[in-house]
PDB file of C-alpha atoms in Angstrom:
ATOM      1  CA  MET A   1       7.742 242.189 152.665  1.00  0.00           C
ATOM      2  CA  TRP A   2       7.865 243.507 149.125  1.00  0.00           C
ATOM      3  CA  HIS A   3       6.966 247.054 148.144  1.00  0.00           C
ATOM      4  CA  PHE A   4       5.283 248.007 144.894  1.00  0.00           C
ATOM      5  CA  SER A   5       4.882 251.201 142.904  1.00  0.00           C
ATOM      6  CA  ALA A   6       1.469 252.485 141.878  1.00  0.00           C
ATOM      7  CA  GLU A   7       2.266 253.671 138.352  1.00  0.00           C
ATOM      8  CA  ASP A   8      -0.239 251.526 136.425  1.00  0.00           C
ATOM      9  CA  SER A   9      -3.836 252.734 136.446  1.00  0.00           C
ATOM     10  CA  ASP A  10      -4.922 251.176 133.130  1.00  0.00           C
ATOM     11  CA  GLU A  11      -8.058 249.042 133.466  1.00  0.00           C
ATOM     12  CA  SER A  12      -7.989 247.686 129.921  1.00  0.00           C
ATOM     13  CA  GLU A  13      -6.702 244.326 128.686  1.00  0.00           C
ATOM     14  CA  ALA A  14      -4.878 245.909 125.747  1.00  0.00           C
ATOM     15  CA  PRO A  15      -1.112 245.318 125.944  1.00  0.00           C
ATOM     16  CA  ARG A  16       0.893 248.229 127.310  1.00  0.00           C
ATOM     17  CA  LYS A  17       4.242 249.261 125.906  1.00  0.00           C
ATOM     18  CA  ARG A  18       7.093 248.383 128.199  1.00  0.00           C
ATOM     19  CA  GLY A  19       9.291 251.189 129.360  1.00  0.00           C
ATOM     20  CA  PRO A  20      12.989 251.034 128.513  1.00  0.00           C
ATOM     21  CA  SER A  21      13.806 249.519 131.912  1.00  0.00           C
ATOM     22  CA  ALA A  22      10.914 247.034 132.122  1.00  0.00           C
ATOM     23  CA  PRO A  23      12.003 243.405 131.646  1.00  0.00           C
ATOM     24  CA  LYS A  24      10.074 241.003 129.473  1.00  0.00           C
ATOM     25  CA  PRO A  25       7.313 239.006 131.229  1.00  0.00           C
ATOM     26  CA  VAL A  26       8.536 235.979 133.157  1.00  0.00           C
ATOM     27  CA  GLU A  27       6.760 232.753 134.088  1.00  0.00           C
ATOM     28  CA  PHE A  28       7.014 230.715 137.269  1.00  0.00           C
ATOM     29  CA  HIS A  29       5.601 227.358 138.287  1.00  0.00           C
ATOM     30  CA  VAL A  30       2.560 227.274 140.602  1.00  0.00           C
ATOM     31  CA  VAL A  31       1.444 224.064 142.303  1.00  0.00           C
ATOM     32  CA  ASP A  32      -1.430 225.412 144.454  1.00  0.00           C
ATOM     33  CA  LEU A  33      -3.569 228.527 144.045  1.00  0.00           C
ATOM     34  CA  GLN A  34      -6.277 229.986 146.273  1.00  0.00           C
ATOM     35  CA  ALA A  35      -8.266 233.105 145.388  1.00  0.00           C
ATOM     36  CA  GLY A  36     -10.861 233.831 148.047  1.00  0.00           C
ATOM     37  CA  ASN A  37     -12.833 230.615 148.509  1.00  0.00           C
ATOM     38  CA  LYS A  38     -11.704 229.149 145.172  1.00  0.00           C
ATOM     39  CA  GLU A  39      -8.862 226.637 145.192  1.00  0.00           C
ATOM     40  CA  TRP A  40      -6.945 224.832 142.470  1.00  0.00           C
ATOM     41  CA  HIS A  41      -4.230 222.194 142.739  1.00  0.00           C
ATOM     42  CA  ALA A  42      -1.999 221.419 139.786  1.00  0.00           C
ATOM     43  CA  GLY A  43      -1.921 217.796 138.725  1.00  0.00           C
ATOM     44  CA  SER A  44      -3.880 215.023 137.089  1.00  0.00           C
ATOM     45  CA  GLY A  45      -6.678 212.755 138.244  1.00  0.00           C
ATOM     46  CA  GLY A  46      -9.296 210.266 137.135  1.00  0.00           C
ATOM     47  CA  ASP A  47      -8.792 207.187 135.003  1.00  0.00           C
ATOM     48  CA  MET A  48      -6.114 206.968 132.353  1.00  0.00           C
ATOM     49  CA  MET A  49      -7.510 207.446 128.862  1.00  0.00           C
ATOM     50  CA  THR A  50      -6.036 205.389 126.019  1.00  0.00           C
ATOM     51  CA  PHE A  51      -6.000 207.052 122.616  1.00  0.00           C
ATOM     52  CA  PRO A  52      -5.391 204.642 119.751  1.00  0.00           C
ATOM     53  CA  ASP A  53      -2.869 205.839 117.243  1.00  0.00           C
ATOM     54  CA  GLN A  54       0.204 204.574 115.461  1.00  0.00           C
ATOM     55  CA  CYS A  55       1.791 204.802 118.897  1.00  0.00           C
ATOM     56  CA  PRO A  56      -1.047 204.454 121.453  1.00  0.00           C
ATOM     57  CA  LYS A  57      -0.783 206.929 124.327  1.00  0.00           C
ATOM     58  CA  GLU A  58      -2.289 207.018 127.788  1.00  0.00           C
ATOM     59  CA  LEU A  59      -3.262 210.367 129.256  1.00  0.00           C
ATOM     60  CA  PRO A  60      -5.071 211.268 132.489  1.00  0.00           C
ATOM     61  CA  ALA A  61      -8.779 211.939 132.098  1.00  0.00           C
ATOM     62  CA  LYS A  62      -8.519 215.243 133.953  1.00  0.00           C
ATOM     63  CA  GLU A  63      -5.706 217.671 134.629  1.00  0.00           C
ATOM     64  CA  VAL A  64      -5.321 221.105 136.192  1.00  0.00           C
ATOM     65  CA  ILE A  65      -2.576 223.353 134.826  1.00  0.00           C
ATOM     66  CA  LEU A  66      -1.490 226.414 136.831  1.00  0.00           C
ATOM     67  CA  LEU A  67       0.954 229.063 135.705  1.00  0.00           C
ATOM     68  CA  GLY A  68       2.213 232.255 137.302  1.00  0.00           C
ATOM     69  CA  LYS A  69       3.408 235.257 135.323  1.00  0.00           C
ATOM     70  CA  VAL A  70       4.872 238.644 136.143  1.00  0.00           C
ATOM     71  CA  LEU A  71       3.918 241.247 133.525  1.00  0.00           C
ATOM     72  CA  PHE A  72       6.440 243.960 134.337  1.00  0.00           C
ATOM     73  CA  GLY A  73       5.321 246.337 131.595  1.00  0.00           C
ATOM     74  CA  ARG A  74       1.766 246.261 132.939  1.00  0.00           C
ATOM     75  CA  GLN A  75       2.853 246.169 136.610  1.00  0.00           C
ATOM     76  CA  ARG A  76       0.909 243.079 137.586  1.00  0.00           C
ATOM     77  CA  PHE A  77       0.881 239.398 138.416  1.00  0.00           C
ATOM     78  CA  ALA A  78      -1.206 237.007 136.323  1.00  0.00           C
ATOM     79  CA  PHE A  79      -2.259 233.536 137.473  1.00  0.00           C
ATOM     80  CA  GLU A  80      -3.525 231.244 134.725  1.00  0.00           C
ATOM     81  CA  VAL A  81      -5.859 228.332 135.406  1.00  0.00           C
ATOM     82  CA  GLN A  82      -6.788 225.670 132.870  1.00  0.00           C
ATOM     83  CA  GLU A  83      -8.861 222.613 133.757  1.00  0.00           C
ATOM     84  CA  LEU A  84      -8.508 219.919 131.097  1.00  0.00           C
ATOM     85  CA  ASP A  85     -11.027 217.131 130.486  1.00  0.00           C
ATOM     86  CA  ARG A  86      -9.881 214.405 128.088  1.00  0.00           C
ATOM     87  CA  ARG A  87     -12.951 212.207 128.369  1.00  0.00           C
ATOM     88  CA  PRO A  88     -14.439 211.458 124.924  1.00  0.00           C
ATOM     89  CA  ALA A  89     -17.623 213.508 125.396  1.00  0.00           C
ATOM     90  CA  ALA A  90     -15.624 216.553 126.495  1.00  0.00           C
ATOM     91  CA  VAL A  91     -13.112 216.242 123.641  1.00  0.00           C
ATOM     92  CA  ARG A  92     -15.908 215.983 121.072  1.00  0.00           C
ATOM     93  CA  ARG A  93     -17.752 218.958 122.589  1.00  0.00           C
ATOM     94  CA  ILE A  94     -14.668 221.179 122.443  1.00  0.00           C
ATOM     95  CA  LEU A  95     -13.796 220.190 118.877  1.00  0.00           C
ATOM     96  CA  LYS A  96     -17.398 220.807 117.821  1.00  0.00           C
ATOM     97  CA  ARG A  97     -17.322 224.226 119.498  1.00  0.00           C
ATOM     98  CA  ALA A  98     -14.130 225.109 117.616  1.00  0.00           C
ATOM     99  CA  GLU A  99     -15.707 223.993 114.333  1.00  0.00           C
ATOM    100  CA  ASP A 100     -18.776 226.145 115.018  1.00  0.00           C
ATOM    101  CA  ILE A 101     -16.547 229.175 115.692  1.00  0.00           C
ATOM    102  CA  ASP A 102     -14.597 228.608 112.480  1.00  0.00           C
ATOM    103  CA  GLU A 103     -17.782 228.271 110.428  1.00  0.00           C
ATOM    104  CA  ALA A 104     -19.254 231.438 111.937  1.00  0.00           C
ATOM    105  CA  ARG A 105     -16.110 233.367 111.011  1.00  0.00           C
ATOM    106  CA  PHE A 106     -15.129 231.849 107.684  1.00  0.00           C
ATOM    107  CA  GLY A 107     -18.171 229.925 106.495  1.00  0.00           C
ATOM    108  CA  PRO A 108     -18.534 226.163 106.116  1.00  0.00           C
ATOM    109  CA  SER A 109     -15.637 224.238 104.601  1.00  0.00           C
ATOM    110  CA  ASP A 110     -15.714 220.958 102.679  1.00  0.00           C
ATOM    111  CA  PHE A 111     -11.959 220.551 102.803  1.00  0.00           C
ATOM    112  CA  GLY A 112     -11.494 219.493 106.425  1.00  0.00           C
ATOM    113  CA  PHE A 113      -9.221 222.376 107.350  1.00  0.00           C
ATOM    114  CA  GLY A 114      -9.008 223.802 110.844  1.00  0.00           C
ATOM    115  CA  HIS A 115     -10.939 221.789 113.423  1.00  0.00           C
ATOM    116  CA  GLY A 116     -13.601 220.533 111.020  1.00  0.00           C
ATOM    117  CA  ASN A 117     -14.858 217.005 110.424  1.00  0.00           C
ATOM    118  CA  SER A 118     -15.986 216.656 114.042  1.00  0.00           C
ATOM    119  CA  GLY A 119     -19.112 214.818 112.895  1.00  0.00           C
ATOM    120  CA  ASP A 120     -17.259 211.637 111.990  1.00  0.00           C
ATOM    121  CA  LYS A 121     -15.588 211.499 115.401  1.00  0.00           C
ATOM    122  CA  GLY A 122     -18.786 210.044 116.806  1.00  0.00           C
ATOM    123  CA  GLN A 123     -18.323 207.115 114.425  1.00  0.00           C
ATOM    124  CA  ARG A 124     -14.700 206.349 115.311  1.00  0.00           C
ATOM    125  CA  GLY A 125     -12.355 206.438 118.250  1.00  0.00           C
ATOM    126  CA  LEU A 126     -10.619 209.656 119.157  1.00  0.00           C
ATOM    127  CA  SER A 127      -6.906 209.893 118.488  1.00  0.00           C
ATOM    128  CA  TRP A 128      -4.174 211.372 120.645  1.00  0.00           C
ATOM    129  CA  LEU A 129      -4.098 214.315 118.232  1.00  0.00           C
ATOM    130  CA  ASP A 130      -7.806 214.955 118.890  1.00  0.00           C
ATOM    131  CA  ALA A 131      -7.108 215.049 122.625  1.00  0.00           C
ATOM    132  CA  TRP A 132      -4.156 217.378 122.106  1.00  0.00           C
ATOM    133  CA  LYS A 133      -6.246 219.748 119.991  1.00  0.00           C
ATOM    134  CA  ALA A 134      -8.998 219.772 122.612  1.00  0.00           C
ATOM    135  CA  CYS A 135      -6.499 220.703 125.343  1.00  0.00           C
ATOM    136  CA  ASN A 136      -5.201 223.578 123.213  1.00  0.00           C
ATOM    137  CA  LEU A 137      -8.790 224.744 122.672  1.00  0.00           C
ATOM    138  CA  ALA A 138      -9.956 224.342 126.281  1.00  0.00           C
ATOM    139  CA  GLU A 139     -11.121 227.334 128.302  1.00  0.00           C
ATOM    140  CA  LYS A 140      -8.380 229.175 130.206  1.00  0.00           C
ATOM    141  CA  HIS A 141      -8.768 231.763 132.970  1.00  0.00           C
ATOM    142  CA  SER A 142      -6.355 234.489 134.004  1.00  0.00           C
ATOM    143  CA  ILE A 143      -6.587 236.129 137.439  1.00  0.00           C
ATOM    144  CA  GLN A 144      -4.623 239.386 137.371  1.00  0.00           C
ATOM    145  CA  VAL A 145      -3.445 241.508 140.276  1.00  0.00           C
ATOM    146  CA  LYS A 146      -1.931 244.953 139.833  1.00  0.00           C
ATOM    147  CA  PHE A 147       1.087 245.782 141.963  1.00  0.00           C
ATOM    148  CA  GLN A 148      -0.679 248.938 143.157  1.00  0.00           C
ATOM    149  CA  ASP A 149      -3.556 246.832 144.559  1.00  0.00           C
ATOM    150  CA  ILE A 150      -1.273 244.730 146.782  1.00  0.00           C
ATOM    151  CA  GLU A 151      -1.354 245.993 150.370  1.00  0.00           C
ATOM    152  CA  LYS A 152       0.894 243.352 151.889  1.00  0.00           C
ATOM    153  CA  VAL A 153       2.891 240.292 150.875  1.00  0.00           C
ATOM    154  CA  ASP A 154       3.464 237.451 153.311  1.00  0.00           C
ATOM    155  CA  VAL A 155       6.056 234.834 152.435  1.00  0.00           C
ATOM    156  CA  CYS A 156       6.341 231.606 154.401  1.00  0.00           C
ATOM    157  CA  GLY A 157       8.667 229.135 152.746  1.00  0.00           C
ATOM    158  CA  SER A 158       7.216 228.278 149.340  1.00  0.00           C
ATOM    159  CA  GLU A 159       3.811 229.833 150.190  1.00  0.00           C
ATOM    160  CA  VAL A 160       3.075 233.428 149.228  1.00  0.00           C
ATOM    161  CA  THR A 161      -0.012 235.432 150.202  1.00  0.00           C
ATOM    162  CA  LEU A 162      -0.939 238.671 148.447  1.00  0.00           C
ATOM    163  CA  VAL A 163      -3.310 240.804 150.551  1.00  0.00           C
ATOM    164  CA  LEU A 164      -5.322 242.998 148.197  1.00  0.00           C
ATOM    165  CA  SER A 165      -7.039 246.372 148.485  1.00  0.00           C
ATOM    166  CA  LYS A 166      -9.528 245.375 145.759  1.00  0.00           C
ATOM    167  CA  ALA A 167     -10.664 242.258 143.927  1.00  0.00           C
ATOM    168  CA  PRO A 168      -8.480 240.980 141.074  1.00  0.00           C
ATOM    169  CA  GLN A 169      -9.349 241.390 137.419  1.00  0.00           C
ATOM    170  CA  CYS A 170     -10.375 238.243 135.554  1.00  0.00           C
ATOM    171  CA  TYR A 171      -9.970 237.340 131.898  1.00  0.00           C
ATOM    172  CA  VAL A 172     -10.832 234.245 129.889  1.00  0.00           C
ATOM    173  CA  LYS A 173      -9.857 232.488 126.685  1.00  0.00           C
ATOM    174  CA  PRO A 174     -13.197 230.967 125.674  1.00  0.00           C
ATOM    175  CA  GLU A 175     -13.605 227.293 124.931  1.00  0.00           C
ATOM    176  CA  GLY A 176     -13.047 226.517 121.248  1.00  0.00           C
ATOM    177  CA  GLU A 177     -10.598 229.379 120.693  1.00  0.00           C
ATOM    178  CA  PRO A 178      -6.894 228.611 120.049  1.00  0.00           C
ATOM    179  CA  ALA A 179      -4.306 229.285 122.723  1.00  0.00           C
ATOM    180  CA  VAL A 180      -2.895 232.300 120.853  1.00  0.00           C
ATOM    181  CA  VAL A 181      -6.136 234.303 120.889  1.00  0.00           C
ATOM    182  CA  ASN A 182      -6.318 237.422 123.085  1.00  0.00           C
ATOM    183  CA  MET A 183      -8.167 236.905 126.338  1.00  0.00           C
ATOM    184  CA  GLU A 184     -11.466 238.658 127.017  1.00  0.00           C
ATOM    185  CA  VAL A 185     -12.571 240.524 130.127  1.00  0.00           C
ATOM    186  CA  ALA A 186     -14.614 238.056 132.192  1.00  0.00           C
ATOM    187  CA  LYS A 187     -16.786 237.840 135.264  1.00  0.00           C
ATOM    188  CA  ASP A 188     -14.853 237.669 138.522  1.00  0.00           C
ATOM    189  CA  ILE A 189     -14.419 233.950 139.257  1.00  0.00           C
ATOM    190  CA  THR A 190     -12.874 234.614 142.677  1.00  0.00           C
ATOM    191  CA  GLY A 191     -16.010 235.963 144.346  1.00  0.00           C
ATOM    192  CA  GLY A 192     -14.376 239.317 145.072  1.00  0.00           C
ATOM    193  CA  ALA A 193     -11.251 237.823 146.645  1.00  0.00           C
ATOM    194  CA  ARG A 194      -9.168 240.137 148.831  1.00  0.00           C
ATOM    195  CA  SER A 195      -6.257 237.732 148.981  1.00  0.00           C
ATOM    196  CA  ILE A 196      -4.377 235.465 146.605  1.00  0.00           C
ATOM    197  CA  LYS A 197      -2.395 232.595 148.083  1.00  0.00           C
ATOM    198  CA  PHE A 198      -0.151 230.378 146.009  1.00  0.00           C
ATOM    199  CA  ARG A 199       2.564 227.826 146.498  1.00  0.00           C
ATOM    200  CA  SER A 200       5.439 227.630 144.104  1.00  0.00           C
ATOM    201  CA  THR A 201       8.418 225.324 143.759  1.00  0.00           C
ATOM    202  CA  ASP A 202      11.987 225.714 142.607  1.00  0.00           C
ATOM    203  CA  VAL A 203      11.948 222.110 141.367  1.00  0.00           C
ATOM    204  CA  LEU A 204      10.590 222.336 137.845  1.00  0.00           C
ATOM    205  CA  PRO A 205       8.620 219.328 136.563  1.00  0.00           C
ATOM    206  CA  ASP A 206       9.869 217.188 133.698  1.00  0.00           C
ATOM    207  CA  GLY A 207       9.413 218.846 130.334  1.00  0.00           C
ATOM    208  CA  PHE A 208      10.017 222.409 131.571  1.00  0.00           C
ATOM    209  CA  GLU A 209      13.405 223.909 130.826  1.00  0.00           C
ATOM    210  CA  LYS A 210      14.808 226.642 132.993  1.00  0.00           C
ATOM    211  CA  HIS A 211      14.992 229.124 130.105  1.00  0.00           C
ATOM    212  CA  THR A 212      11.198 229.011 129.676  1.00  0.00           C
ATOM    213  CA  ARG A 213      10.134 229.164 133.333  1.00  0.00           C
ATOM    214  CA  LEU A 214      12.058 230.676 136.246  1.00  0.00           C
ATOM    215  CA  GLU A 215      12.206 229.506 139.828  1.00  0.00           C
ATOM    216  CA  PHE A 216      10.038 231.825 141.929  1.00  0.00           C
ATOM    217  CA  SER A 217      12.950 232.530 144.275  1.00  0.00           C
ATOM    218  CA  LYS A 218      14.564 234.341 141.311  1.00  0.00           C
ATOM    219  CA  VAL A 219      11.355 236.161 140.370  1.00  0.00           C
ATOM    220  CA  ARG A 220      10.900 237.810 143.787  1.00  0.00           C
ATOM    221  CA  PRO A 221      13.969 240.084 143.664  1.00  0.00           C
ATOM    222  CA  MET A 222      13.118 241.040 140.062  1.00  0.00           C
ATOM    223  CA  VAL A 223       9.692 242.252 141.225  1.00  0.00           C
ATOM    224  CA  ALA A 224      11.191 244.153 144.150  1.00  0.00           C
ATOM    225  CA  LYS A 225      13.741 245.824 141.849  1.00  0.00           C
ATOM    226  CA  GLN A 226      11.028 246.995 139.426  1.00  0.00           C
ATOM    227  CA  SER A 227       8.833 248.269 142.274  1.00  0.00           C
ATOM    228  CA  PRO A 228      11.225 250.034 144.664  1.00  0.00           C
ATOM    229  CA  ARG A 229       8.657 251.975 146.722  1.00  0.00           C
TER     230      ARG A 229
END
């Protein structure tokens, strides 16, 4: 079992300054995530979508991306969930939403900057770049658990269960906003979950280098070292 300190009582989403001994946040791969009655499984599904371009590409119609993070400076875990939909209607809706946001902030543009010109996409096929933009702009959720709210940790092989004293905090990057935007406080999507269960893997998928995402077996002792209680 791990033991955690109860130093962080901040309820806000504003970034906290890391203490001199707090490591930078680390990421780890998550393949399955369960929060209360909600479940997500990383991977793709549905038909393959072909996007005409100079080099035509095939991408799955739907994909679920899961990511685990340890935010040492804020004394918490964060589990990110993004459900991608690359079907034409969904891509057009997301691009249109992004254009509406840009126009509300900066006014209409006749120069085609940003995500504009979505109107003509109904008249032509979508490109791979359109699909990529839509994925970047898709809604993303973050389920965050403070160390101090973890009553018990059960580890069984690659499966970890966090038993909680209170429901996690939820944040969202709204649809149409770029990936770099700060997340907003959101309604609890877990239904008041009192446990978080996830399965990780030390075998990183293709495209992920070890310097960008650690194996969870290496993350565990780092958490224990930062929370020695």
